[in-house]
mmCIF file of C-alpha atoms in Angstrom:
data_model
loop_
_atom_site.group_PDB
_atom_site.id
_atom_site.type_symbol
_atom_site.label_atom_id
_atom_site.label_comp_id
_atom_site.label_asym_id
_atom_site.label_seq_id
_atom_site.Cartn_x
_atom_site.Cartn_y
_atom_site.Cartn_z
ATOM 1 C CA UNK A 1 -63.479 39.548 120.873
ATOM 2 C CA UNK A 2 -60.322 37.877 118.989
ATOM 3 C CA UNK A 3 -58.050 35.695 121.482
ATOM 4 C CA UNK A 4 -54.648 35.450 120.278
ATOM 5 C CA UNK A 5 -52.992 32.569 119.327
ATOM 6 C CA UNK A 6 -50.225 31.979 121.829
ATOM 7 C CA UNK A 7 -46.806 32.850 119.769
ATOM 8 C CA UNK A 8 -44.061 29.305 119.558
ATOM 9 C CA UNK A 9 -42.174 30.637 122.610
ATOM 10 C CA UNK A 10 -45.849 31.028 124.972
ATOM 11 C CA UNK A 11 -46.663 27.208 123.023
ATOM 12 C CA UNK A 12 -43.869 26.162 124.439
ATOM 13 C CA UNK A 13 -44.224 27.292 127.906
ATOM 14 C CA UNK A 14 -47.553 26.563 128.244
ATOM 15 C CA UNK A 15 -46.512 22.888 127.578
ATOM 16 C CA UNK A 16 -43.646 22.656 130.290
ATOM 17 C CA UNK A 17 -46.224 23.451 132.054
ATOM 18 C CA UNK A 18 -48.740 20.826 131.969
ATOM 19 C CA UNK A 19 -45.587 18.076 131.247
ATOM 20 C CA UNK A 20 -44.324 19.795 134.820
ATOM 21 C CA UNK A 21 -48.040 19.384 136.736
ATOM 22 C CA UNK A 22 -48.704 15.457 135.644
ATOM 23 C CA UNK A 23 -45.573 14.698 137.002
ATOM 24 C CA UNK A 24 -46.916 16.227 140.105
ATOM 25 C CA UNK A 25 -50.535 15.176 139.806
ATOM 26 C CA UNK A 26 -49.114 11.066 139.203
ATOM 27 C CA UNK A 27 -46.655 12.507 142.663
ATOM 28 C CA UNK A 28 -49.452 11.801 145.043
ATOM 29 C CA UNK A 29 -49.783 12.528 148.256
ATOM 30 C CA UNK A 30 -46.427 11.534 150.484
ATOM 31 C CA UNK A 31 -44.882 11.940 147.643
ATOM 32 C CA UNK A 32 -45.682 15.997 146.966
ATOM 33 C CA UNK A 33 -45.561 16.519 150.172
ATOM 34 C CA UNK A 34 -41.713 15.204 149.959
ATOM 35 C CA UNK A 35 -40.871 17.972 146.930
ATOM 36 C CA UNK A 36 -42.789 20.361 148.395
ATOM 37 C CA UNK A 37 -39.976 20.822 151.068
ATOM 38 C CA UNK A 38 -37.065 19.985 148.518
ATOM 39 C CA UNK A 39 -38.708 22.480 146.717
ATOM 40 C CA UNK A 40 -38.781 25.236 149.461
ATOM 41 C CA UNK A 41 -35.326 24.932 150.850
ATOM 42 C CA UNK A 42 -34.344 25.042 147.017
ATOM 43 C CA UNK A 43 -36.393 28.271 147.143
ATOM 44 C CA UNK A 44 -35.054 29.549 150.222
ATOM 45 C CA UNK A 45 -31.455 29.384 149.043
ATOM 46 C CA UNK A 46 -31.778 30.977 146.175
ATOM 47 C CA UNK A 47 -33.423 33.481 147.372
ATOM 48 C CA UNK A 48 -30.165 34.118 150.130
ATOM 49 C CA UNK A 49 -28.349 34.467 146.924
ATOM 50 C CA UNK A 50 -30.314 36.718 145.430
ATOM 51 C CA UNK A 51 -30.231 39.186 148.097
ATOM 52 C CA UNK A 52 -26.554 38.106 148.066
ATOM 53 C CA UNK A 53 -26.564 40.309 144.368
ATOM 54 C CA UNK A 54 -28.209 42.339 145.508
ATOM 55 C CA UNK A 55 -26.087 44.222 148.602
ATOM 56 C CA UNK A 56 -23.694 43.279 145.859
ATOM 57 C CA UNK A 57 -24.448 45.473 143.330
ATOM 58 C CA UNK A 58 -26.154 48.075 145.551
ATOM 59 C CA UNK A 59 -22.885 48.616 147.732
ATOM 60 C CA UNK A 60 -21.358 49.469 144.217
ATOM 61 C CA UNK A 61 -23.578 51.435 143.196
ATOM 62 C CA UNK A 62 -22.676 54.130 146.067
ATOM 63 C CA UNK A 63 -18.968 53.735 145.703
ATOM 64 C CA UNK A 64 -19.350 54.789 142.500
ATOM 65 C CA UNK A 65 -21.539 57.265 143.315
ATOM 66 C CA UNK A 66 -19.039 58.006 145.881
ATOM 67 C CA UNK A 67 -16.003 58.453 143.354
ATOM 68 C CA UNK A 68 -18.616 60.233 141.693
ATOM 69 C CA UNK A 69 -18.489 62.947 144.269
ATOM 70 C CA UNK A 70 -15.396 63.356 144.254
ATOM 71 C CA UNK A 71 -14.263 63.145 141.779
ATOM 72 C CA UNK A 72 -16.645 66.632 140.552
ATOM 73 C CA UNK A 73 -15.780 67.350 144.611
ATOM 74 C CA UNK A 74 -11.538 67.597 142.580
ATOM 75 C CA UNK A 75 -12.495 69.212 138.995
ATOM 76 C CA UNK A 76 -14.942 72.343 141.631
ATOM 77 C CA UNK A 77 -11.639 72.533 143.615
ATOM 78 C CA UNK A 78 -9.440 72.851 141.118
ATOM 79 C CA UNK A 79 -11.051 75.288 139.185
ATOM 80 C CA UNK A 80 -11.858 77.199 141.739
ATOM 81 C CA UNK A 81 -7.456 77.600 142.094
ATOM 82 C CA UNK A 82 -7.360 78.193 139.006
ATOM 83 C CA UNK A 83 -9.703 80.705 138.811
ATOM 84 C CA UNK A 84 -9.228 82.352 141.841
ATOM 85 C CA UNK A 85 -5.182 82.517 140.646
ATOM 86 C CA UNK A 86 -5.806 83.500 137.645
ATOM 87 C CA UNK A 87 -8.481 86.880 138.337
ATOM 88 C CA UNK A 88 -5.626 87.913 141.268
ATOM 89 C CA UNK A 89 -3.161 88.036 138.763
ATOM 90 C CA UNK A 90 -5.113 90.078 136.969
ATOM 91 C CA UNK A 91 -5.930 92.871 140.092
ATOM 92 C CA UNK A 92 -2.732 93.054 140.240
ATOM 93 C CA UNK A 93 -1.655 93.387 137.574
ATOM 94 C CA UNK A 94 -4.404 96.474 136.498
ATOM 95 C CA UNK A 95 -3.364 97.379 139.986
ATOM 96 C CA UNK A 96 -0.004 98.189 139.287
ATOM 97 C CA UNK A 97 -0.610 99.534 135.445
ATOM 98 C CA UNK A 98 -3.252 101.764 137.019
ATOM 99 C CA UNK A 99 -1.562 103.092 139.684
ATOM 100 C CA UNK A 100 0.083 106.350 138.170
ATOM 101 C CA UNK A 101 -2.838 107.640 136.684
ATOM 102 C CA UNK A 102 -5.584 106.790 139.525
ATOM 103 C CA UNK A 103 -3.953 105.051 143.535
ATOM 104 C CA UNK A 104 -7.502 104.820 144.147
ATOM 105 C CA UNK A 105 -8.124 101.638 142.106
ATOM 106 C CA UNK A 106 -5.166 100.825 142.574
ATOM 107 C CA UNK A 107 -4.995 100.288 145.934
ATOM 108 C CA UNK A 108 -9.130 98.881 145.682
ATOM 109 C CA UNK A 109 -7.299 96.215 143.026
ATOM 110 C CA UNK A 110 -4.675 94.801 144.824
ATOM 111 C CA UNK A 111 -5.587 95.008 148.364
ATOM 112 C CA UNK A 112 -7.284 93.960 150.946
ATOM 113 C CA UNK A 113 -10.307 92.946 147.896
ATOM 114 C CA UNK A 114 -7.766 90.654 146.200
ATOM 115 C CA UNK A 115 -7.324 89.291 150.164
ATOM 116 C CA UNK A 116 -11.444 89.024 149.603
ATOM 117 C CA UNK A 117 -10.880 86.956 146.338
ATOM 118 C CA UNK A 118 -9.205 84.432 147.309
ATOM 119 C CA UNK A 119 -10.679 83.432 150.580
ATOM 120 C CA UNK A 120 -14.316 83.356 148.581
ATOM 121 C CA UNK A 121 -13.164 82.022 145.518
ATOM 122 C CA UNK A 122 -10.016 79.555 146.698
ATOM 123 C CA UNK A 123 -11.165 78.862 149.638
ATOM 124 C CA UNK A 124 -14.231 78.383 148.606
ATOM 125 C CA UNK A 125 -15.610 80.030 152.263
ATOM 126 C CA UNK A 126 -17.596 83.899 152.423
ATOM 127 C CA UNK A 127 -18.101 84.112 156.931
ATOM 128 C CA UNK A 128 -19.836 87.599 157.574
ATOM 129 C CA UNK A 129 -16.883 88.175 160.764
ATOM 130 C CA UNK A 130 -14.210 88.228 157.828
ATOM 131 C CA UNK A 131 -16.488 89.126 155.115
ATOM 132 C CA UNK A 132 -16.364 92.122 158.072
ATOM 133 C CA UNK A 133 -13.045 92.300 158.170
ATOM 134 C CA UNK A 134 -11.789 92.661 154.525
ATOM 135 C CA UNK A 135 -14.597 95.312 154.123
ATOM 136 C CA UNK A 136 -13.208 97.422 157.108
ATOM 137 C CA UNK A 137 -9.758 96.466 155.863
ATOM 138 C CA UNK A 138 -9.943 99.110 152.211
ATOM 139 C CA UNK A 139 -11.722 101.269 154.374
ATOM 140 C CA UNK A 140 -8.324 101.678 155.530
ATOM 141 C CA UNK A 141 -6.477 101.037 152.869
ATOM 142 C CA UNK A 142 -8.528 103.513 150.852
ATOM 143 C CA UNK A 143 -8.366 106.312 153.872
ATOM 144 C CA UNK A 144 -3.750 105.845 153.925
ATOM 145 C CA UNK A 145 -3.523 105.777 150.288
ATOM 146 C CA UNK A 146 -5.967 109.593 150.056
ATOM 147 C CA UNK A 147 -3.933 111.400 152.776
ATOM 148 C CA UNK A 148 -0.742 110.012 150.621
ATOM 149 C CA UNK A 149 -2.000 110.961 147.690
ATOM 150 C CA UNK A 150 -3.436 114.947 148.945
ATOM 151 C CA UNK A 151 -5.741 116.065 145.459
ATOM 152 C CA UNK A 152 -3.886 118.716 143.018
ATOM 153 C CA UNK A 153 -3.297 122.053 144.393
ATOM 154 C CA UNK A 154 -5.742 123.929 141.802
ATOM 155 C CA UNK A 155 -3.962 125.973 138.652
ATOM 156 C CA UNK A 156 -4.461 129.438 139.164
ATOM 157 C CA UNK A 157 -6.971 131.411 135.746
ATOM 158 C CA UNK A 158 -4.283 132.990 133.766
#
């Protein structure tokens, strides 16, 4: 197995490490103890600084995530509002356009189903009680419209 030769950067680091080890070895026991105490205090300070930097970075990341979520929620709300308004206008226009030909379709398009559309799309809610109420109102509107528009009289055969 062949060993790889260290690169110039690795060689410099290794040589620096050897130089530091020789200097520490020359200090003796008392000098080494004083140097280690000083180095321990320095390492504690550096650790404290690192912890503060990490906490700051975490806080910044949380704020950025909250801002991104808020922007996405705002875009969703605006999109729902626009889609709800466009669909409501289309339903109203279609209901008015077909009123003379198909009254029942006009009642369905302009009646409680329009309210259901607004309730679900614009408000973003769809609770069962409200939808049951809208279904009942739709039945009542259809029944009332049917009573107001009796079926056409049959034409007697000639």
